[in-house]
Short mmCIF file of C-alpha atoms in Angstrom, two decimals:
data_model
loop_
_atom_site.label_atom_id
_atom_site.label_comp_id
_atom_site.label_asym_id
_atom_site.label_seq_id
_atom_site.Cartn_x
_atom_site.Cartn_y
_atom_site.Cartn_z
CA MET A 1 11.00 -7.16 -33.81
CA MET A 2 9.23 -4.25 -31.93
CA SER A 3 6.22 -6.37 -31.54
CA SER A 4 8.11 -8.99 -29.62
CA ILE A 5 10.09 -6.59 -27.38
CA PHE A 6 7.22 -4.24 -26.47
CA PRO A 7 5.46 -6.61 -24.03
CA PHE A 8 8.68 -7.15 -22.07
CA VAL A 9 9.43 -3.50 -21.91
CA TYR A 10 5.91 -2.67 -20.85
CA ALA A 11 5.93 -5.48 -18.20
CA LEU A 12 9.47 -4.24 -16.93
CA ILE A 13 8.09 -0.56 -16.58
CA VAL A 14 4.98 -1.79 -14.74
CA ILE A 15 7.01 -3.86 -12.36
CA VAL A 16 9.42 -1.03 -11.59
CA LEU A 17 6.53 1.47 -11.08
CA LEU A 18 4.73 -0.99 -8.77
CA TRP A 19 7.94 -1.51 -6.82
CA GLN A 20 8.33 2.31 -6.35
CA ALA A 21 4.77 2.67 -5.35
CA LEU A 22 5.19 0.00 -2.63
CA ARG A 23 8.38 1.58 -1.33
CA VAL A 24 6.69 4.87 -1.05
CA MET A 25 3.57 3.54 0.72
CA SER A 26 5.70 1.38 3.08
CA ARG A 27 7.64 4.46 4.12
CA GLY A 28 4.46 6.31 4.82
CA LEU A 29 3.03 3.37 6.93
CA PHE A 30 6.33 3.05 8.91
CA ALA A 31 6.36 6.84 9.48
CA ALA A 32 2.76 6.77 10.78
CA ASN A 33 3.57 3.85 13.00
CA ALA A 34 6.56 5.72 14.47
CA LEU A 35 4.42 8.74 15.32
CA GLU A 36 1.92 6.59 17.27
CA LYS A 37 4.85 5.01 19.19
CA ALA A 38 6.44 8.43 20.00
CA ASP A 39 5.34 10.12 23.13
CA ASN A 40 3.13 12.76 21.52
CA PRO A 41 2.53 15.72 23.96
CA LEU A 42 -0.53 16.73 21.88
CA LYS A 43 -2.39 13.52 22.83
CA LYS A 44 -1.80 13.70 26.56
CA ASP A 45 -4.95 13.95 28.76
CA ARG A 46 -5.68 17.64 29.74
CA THR A 47 -8.59 16.76 31.99
CA GLY A 48 -8.74 19.31 34.87
CA GLN A 49 -6.03 21.58 33.52
CA PHE A 50 -6.84 25.21 32.51
CA THR A 51 -5.66 27.04 29.50
CA ILE A 52 -5.40 30.85 29.57
CA HIS A 53 -5.54 32.41 26.21
CA PRO A 54 -2.12 34.35 25.75
CA GLU A 55 -3.94 37.68 24.87
CA LEU A 56 -5.47 37.65 28.33
CA LEU A 57 -1.97 37.94 29.86
CA ASN A 58 -0.21 41.18 30.54
CA LYS A 59 3.50 41.88 29.95
CA ASP A 60 4.35 40.36 33.46
CA GLY A 61 2.48 37.15 32.48
CA LYS A 62 -0.55 37.68 34.86
CA ILE A 63 -4.07 37.80 33.89
CA THR A 64 -5.01 41.41 32.76
CA ASP A 65 -7.10 43.80 34.67
CA GLU A 66 -8.11 45.83 31.65
CA ASP A 67 -11.79 45.85 30.37
CA LEU A 68 -12.12 43.33 27.55
CA LEU A 69 -14.21 43.88 24.33
CA THR A 70 -17.23 41.60 24.00
CA VAL A 71 -19.35 40.68 21.09
CA ARG A 72 -23.12 40.46 21.52
CA PHE A 73 -25.33 38.61 19.00
CA SER A 74 -28.92 39.66 18.15
CA ASN A 75 -30.35 36.42 19.64
CA ASP A 76 -28.58 37.06 22.91
CA LEU A 77 -31.31 37.90 25.52
CA ASP A 78 -29.06 37.94 28.57
CA PRO A 79 -28.26 41.58 29.84
CA PRO A 80 -24.63 42.57 29.69
CA LYS A 81 -22.83 41.82 32.96
CA GLN A 82 -21.31 44.85 34.74
CA THR A 83 -17.59 44.54 35.32
CA GLU A 84 -15.84 45.91 38.43
CA SER A 85 -13.35 48.70 37.61
CA SER A 86 -9.87 47.71 38.40
CA SER A 87 -8.83 51.34 39.01
CA GLU A 88 -11.24 51.97 42.07
#
């Protein structure tokens, strides 16, 4: 008796699992397509626009006048550039 029921139960389980896998994959596909259609601000062209790093701004939102720390590497042959003091 078990030998005659087992193939049907096995086939039913395989079909249910395939159906669930197709449902999950189709949801992911539709979600990916929805993201492409949405107006994504990250994909806008930023040619010609400048981005100022937030750490370069003071508390008033203007570029800081403080001397900034720089990192020099051993292969860097350029002499360090002198900065103008903002207090003078």
